[in-house]
Amino acid sequence: ELVESNRYDFDDMINFVIEAFEKYPELLLEQQEQLQHFLVDEYQDSNNSQTRLLNLLASYWPQQGLEPDVFAVGDPNQAIYRFQGASVENVLAFTRQYPTATVITLNTAYRCPQNLYDVASELIKNNQLSKFSGQEIKIDLTGKLYSPKGPGEKIVLHVAPTATLEVIYIVEEIKKLLAKGVKAQEIVVLYRTHQEAKELIEVLNKWQIAYQLNKGDDILQSELINQLLLVMGLIDQLQQGLELADLYQVMLLPFVGLDPMLVMKLARVAGQLSRIQRANVSIYQVYNMGLAKVAVYSQQITLTAWFEKLIGNEGFKLLPYLKKQPDKIKSLLELNTLFKQIKNLSARDHQLRLNKFLEYFATYREHQLSIRLQNPLPVENAVQLSTAHGAKGMEWDYVFVLDFVDGKWGNLRNKNKVKLPEGILKHTDLSIKERNEDERRLFYVVLTRAKKRLYLSYPESVESNATVSNKVPSIFLTELAEQELEKSEIDLSKDVEAYLTALLTAPVRTTISVQEKDFFTYLLKDFSLSVTALNNYLRDPQSFVTNNLLKLPAAKEVSMCFGTAVHSALERFYRFYQQQNQYPSLDSFLADFAQALDQEILSASDFQDRLTYGQEVLTKYYQFITQEKPQVLGVERSFGNKGHRIVLGDNFLTGKIDRIDWLDQKQGLVTR
């Protein structure tokens, strides 16, 4: 997950380490002395930076005429992340880097029935890559897998007249499986991009079948988040002195609390006024709604603190409104996900303002990027929806493949506008590769996700922008053994009227609901009480729910930011003392504090105020402590972790003790 969600930051860190090893050989030798045995899992997902790091760490032993202890586990046929810098050639180059390596081939697999492994094996034989850089490959790419699960059922192929009928076919088949007692979470629909699942999601909603995206819903498709971004855009218009084009839309939002009929009457009257008169009316409404006050706040405090005010009692009272709604859990999760985006952006730019933040989101929309809902609660009894790439490493009883057409599954047009930097992909000579090899490996992964049965479907025609285009099936369909396919004879045309009526009917819910009791039960499972959480509960149980369980958007107070920076400086101070048996210099101590404070999200004025005050109090503390010279035993000692749990009643306690000092070393007495 870390690699997937922070790919470029992660690679930057790896490259930083590589550069340090190459620049400072003694640093590399120090690490080689510590790290002597290497196990690499999912080797096919590693990119050039990661393999360079491995090879550098293992390079000591061949120089001494010894074998390096490197054990790599991977499946070249599942190398599907070339767009992230990983490639099948990188895996195959392992035996060139380590020519005496023993290759162990595992040929028994336990997920799929035999027929799916047979089909997958025959499919992958169509890949032409048999050598790279003039060398023969020592790893068998076409070996057959054997399953103890028996022959299995044939792959179902359904050809639908239109894309809509294809989606209805899939949903109707899912209904049949559910009626037979199949658990919803054992059914998945796979597609190339989440964009292709829009109509599928719509039909699932209207057929009232619960679903879950494997990486969470896109909050940019959320009605609540779009309403909130509309409010933020209006405030930005106000700040820039632009015409308030979105004013009346904002006034009609449910959480604003205005009478919709009154707003519409006002809009009608305003439409008959001159531009200057409309501006005066708009300004009056702005002040009446409290927008002006919120707009001024955004120029005075950090964006995180401003967002807290916007949704709280000093703004639109959105949080109190949401807490009264039946689907409040999902709404609060969406709100928290948006707030985390604000915090992440503010951490990179402490002076981030509203207009810059809105530009970020405009870029997301322009490039059709998504922000996935961070939902800690796994939803049971829900059909799973996933991209083909997201399905790697997963398995389900029944797998449906949506829109299995040429151009999406094979024969892709080259849409890459930004090439990977030179050197990212090593050992790769595209001239000896057939153009569909990467895509074929992706379909190989899809084929081998099903524990019981696979369903393929595609439409004969697709309507887009009032034009109809004919479609042909994926090139990979011709590579599947015909005897392993079972053509679906289901005819949906006789019920087309009922289906069209259902499509025109508003869904009962647009998303699956999360029951409040289940949600809190999940949050409290294995929950450990820290001192802060316990104090919150004793002081105000509602505050405990808000801050420690729901973790609703709340900006870190200036005093807390200051405390965190002081704590960090003191920790480094005492760790230095423990390691060196002497205190660091005052300048170094104050520099650590300034660096820690700079990591906090503070306005320029708050930062300067806290910096000056902190330097003053820490200087006095330094003078005091260097005279007292306490006997420090430990710093930042954790307690209550899973290995050493501390229980009070039926509650797990957890936390850290900042500092432990010797009280009487002979008697073994300490104080904190």
Coordinates of C-alpha atoms in Angstrom, one line a residue, residues 234 237-238 241-245 247-248 251 266 270 273 275-293:
L234 CA -18.0 30.9 -3.7
Q237 CA -15.0 34.4 -5.8
L238 CA -15.8 36.8 -2.9
G241 CA -13.9 40.5 -6.0
L242 CA -15.5 38.4 -8.8
E243 CA -19.2 38.2 -9.5
L244 CA -20.8 35.6 -7.1
A245 CA -22.0 33.3 -9.8
L247 CA -24.4 32.4 -4.6
Y248 CA -27.9 31.1 -5.2
M251 CA -28.1 29.3 -0.7
L266 CA -35.2 36.2 -4.3
A270 CA -32.6 39.6 -8.5
L273 CA -32.5 44.0 -11.3
R275 CA -26.0 44.3 -12.4
I276 CA -25.2 46.9 -9.7
Q277 CA -28.4 46.2 -7.9
R278 CA -27.8 42.4 -8.1
A279 CA -24.3 43.0 -6.7
N280 CA -25.8 44.9 -3.7
V281 CA -28.3 42.1 -3.1
S282 CA -25.6 39.5 -3.3
I283 CA -23.4 41.4 -0.8
Y284 CA -26.3 41.7 1.6
Q285 CA -26.9 37.9 1.3
V286 CA -23.2 37.2 1.8
Y287 CA -23.2 39.1 5.1
N288 CA -26.5 37.6 6.1
M289 CA -25.1 34.1 5.6
G290 CA -21.8 34.8 7.4
L291 CA -19.8 34.2 4.3
A292 CA -17.8 37.4 4.7
K293 CA -16.6 36.4 8.1

